[in-house]
Amino acid sequence: MKIFLDTANVDQIREINDWGILQGVTTNPSLVSKEGRCMRDCLEEIATILRGPISAEAMSMDTEGMVREARELAGIAENINVKIPMTAQGLAAVSRLSKEGIKTNVTLVFSTNQALLAAAAGATFVSPFVGRLDDIGNSGMAVVEETVDVFDTYSIKTQVIAASLRHPMHVTEAARAGAHIATIPYDVIVKMIRHPLTDLGIQRFLEDYEKIKDL
Ligand code: G3P
C-alpha cells in the first residue's frame, strides 16, 4: 500500500518526504483554505517537492466547468491529477478527461456502487471516505474492502485510495483491506512512527552505552 499525505501544507510535505516514504499527496479545498493561500500557488509549490501523484480538486458542479478546470489544474504540473466529485456531471467529466489522458481521482465516494461507476467512467483513482462513514455509524473500511474485492474480481485498474483516515488503526485496517493507497493526515503519520517501547528501548541502550563507552 502506497503512503500519500492528505494535506496542502508544504512544510509537512517536505518533512514527510524527507523520510523517504512519501509517494503522493492529496489536497481538497478545506485543506488549502487552512493554509490561507490560493490553490494554484499551493499546487505549484507542492509539485516542486514531490514527483508522485498530487490530487487537486475541481470546484465546478457542471461537466463543462469541471473539464475546463481539470485541464488548467493538470497543466500546472505533469503529476497533478484532478479530484472530481461523485455526481452524474462528475462521471461525464471523468469519462471525457480519461479520453484526453488527464488522470482523475473521484472523491466523496461512500459506496461500492459509486466506486464501480467511477471506475467504469475511467477514473484513475477512487477515494472512499472512511472516517466520514464511521461518523454516521457505518463502516467506512467495509466499503474499502468490498471495493477492492470487486475491482480484483474484474481486474479493474482504478486504484482505491482509503481517504478520510483519522487514526493509525485506520491505516492498518486500510492495508489489511487491500487499499492500493492510504492518504494520511500529518498528525496520524507522525503517530504511526511512535511506540513507547521504542522510546524506552532507545533510552536504555543510551544509558547502558554510557557505562561502557570509555572502557
Ligand atoms: O482525503 C479526504 C479527507 O481530506 C477528508 O477527511 O477528516 O475531513 O473527513 P475528513
mmCIF file of N, CA, C and O in Angstrom, residues 59-69 89-90 93:
data_model
loop_
_atom_site.group_PDB
_atom_site.id
_atom_site.type_symbol
_atom_site.label_atom_id
_atom_site.label_comp_id
_atom_site.label_asym_id
_atom_site.label_seq_id
_atom_site.Cartn_x
_atom_site.Cartn_y
_atom_site.Cartn_z
ATOM 1 N N MET A 59 -13.691 22.625 -8.779
ATOM 2 C CA MET A 59 -14.776 23.152 -7.955
ATOM 3 C C MET A 59 -16.085 23.377 -8.698
ATOM 4 O O MET A 59 -17.097 23.673 -8.088
ATOM 5 N N SER A 60 -16.050 23.261 -10.034
ATOM 6 C CA SER A 60 -17.296 23.451 -10.787
ATOM 7 C C SER A 60 -18.241 22.296 -10.505
ATOM 8 O O SER A 60 -17.797 21.190 -10.173
ATOM 9 N N MET A 61 -19.518 22.542 -10.665
ATOM 10 C CA MET A 61 -20.504 21.474 -10.469
ATOM 11 C C MET A 61 -21.058 20.963 -11.801
ATOM 12 O O MET A 61 -21.753 19.962 -11.843
ATOM 13 N N ASP A 62 -20.741 21.666 -12.896
ATOM 14 C CA ASP A 62 -21.219 21.222 -14.212
ATOM 15 C C ASP A 62 -20.054 20.578 -14.982
ATOM 16 O O ASP A 62 -18.882 20.890 -14.734
ATOM 17 N N THR A 63 -20.398 19.690 -15.894
ATOM 18 C CA THR A 63 -19.379 18.915 -16.605
ATOM 19 C C THR A 63 -18.396 19.805 -17.358
ATOM 20 O O THR A 63 -17.172 19.615 -17.260
ATOM 21 N N GLU A 64 -18.938 20.777 -18.109
ATOM 22 C CA GLU A 64 -18.051 21.661 -18.894
ATOM 23 C C GLU A 64 -17.049 22.358 -17.988
ATOM 24 O O GLU A 64 -15.861 22.444 -18.293
ATOM 25 N N GLY A 65 -17.569 22.891 -16.873
ATOM 26 C CA GLY A 65 -16.708 23.613 -15.921
ATOM 27 C C GLY A 65 -15.639 22.694 -15.333
ATOM 28 O O GLY A 65 -14.469 23.061 -15.209
ATOM 29 N N MET A 66 -16.031 21.491 -14.983
ATOM 30 C CA MET A 66 -15.070 20.524 -14.409
ATOM 31 C C MET A 66 -13.966 20.207 -15.415
ATOM 32 O O MET A 66 -12.793 20.157 -15.070
ATOM 33 N N VAL A 67 -14.376 19.980 -16.669
ATOM 34 C CA VAL A 67 -13.386 19.625 -17.702
ATOM 35 C C VAL A 67 -12.427 20.795 -17.911
ATOM 36 O O VAL A 67 -11.207 20.617 -17.986
ATOM 37 N N ARG A 68 -12.980 22.008 -17.959
ATOM 38 C CA ARG A 68 -12.136 23.200 -18.173
ATOM 39 C C ARG A 68 -11.134 23.353 -17.017
ATOM 40 O O ARG A 68 -9.939 23.513 -17.216
ATOM 41 N N GLU A 69 -11.667 23.257 -15.783
ATOM 42 C CA GLU A 69 -10.784 23.390 -14.605
ATOM 43 C C GLU A 69 -9.736 22.288 -14.566
ATOM 44 O O GLU A 69 -8.587 22.517 -14.194
ATOM 45 N N GLN A 89 -22.691 14.608 -13.244
ATOM 46 C CA GLN A 89 -21.877 15.537 -14.035
ATOM 47 C C GLN A 89 -20.396 15.179 -13.911
ATOM 48 O O GLN A 89 -19.623 15.288 -14.858
ATOM 49 N N GLY A 90 -20.027 14.740 -12.704
ATOM 50 C CA GLY A 90 -18.639 14.340 -12.454
ATOM 51 C C GLY A 90 -18.256 13.127 -13.284
ATOM 52 O O GLY A 90 -17.171 13.077 -13.871
ATOM 53 N N ALA A 93 -17.596 14.126 -16.749
ATOM 54 C CA ALA A 93 -16.301 14.819 -16.843
ATOM 55 C C ALA A 93 -15.159 13.799 -16.819
ATOM 56 O O ALA A 93 -14.219 13.883 -17.618
#
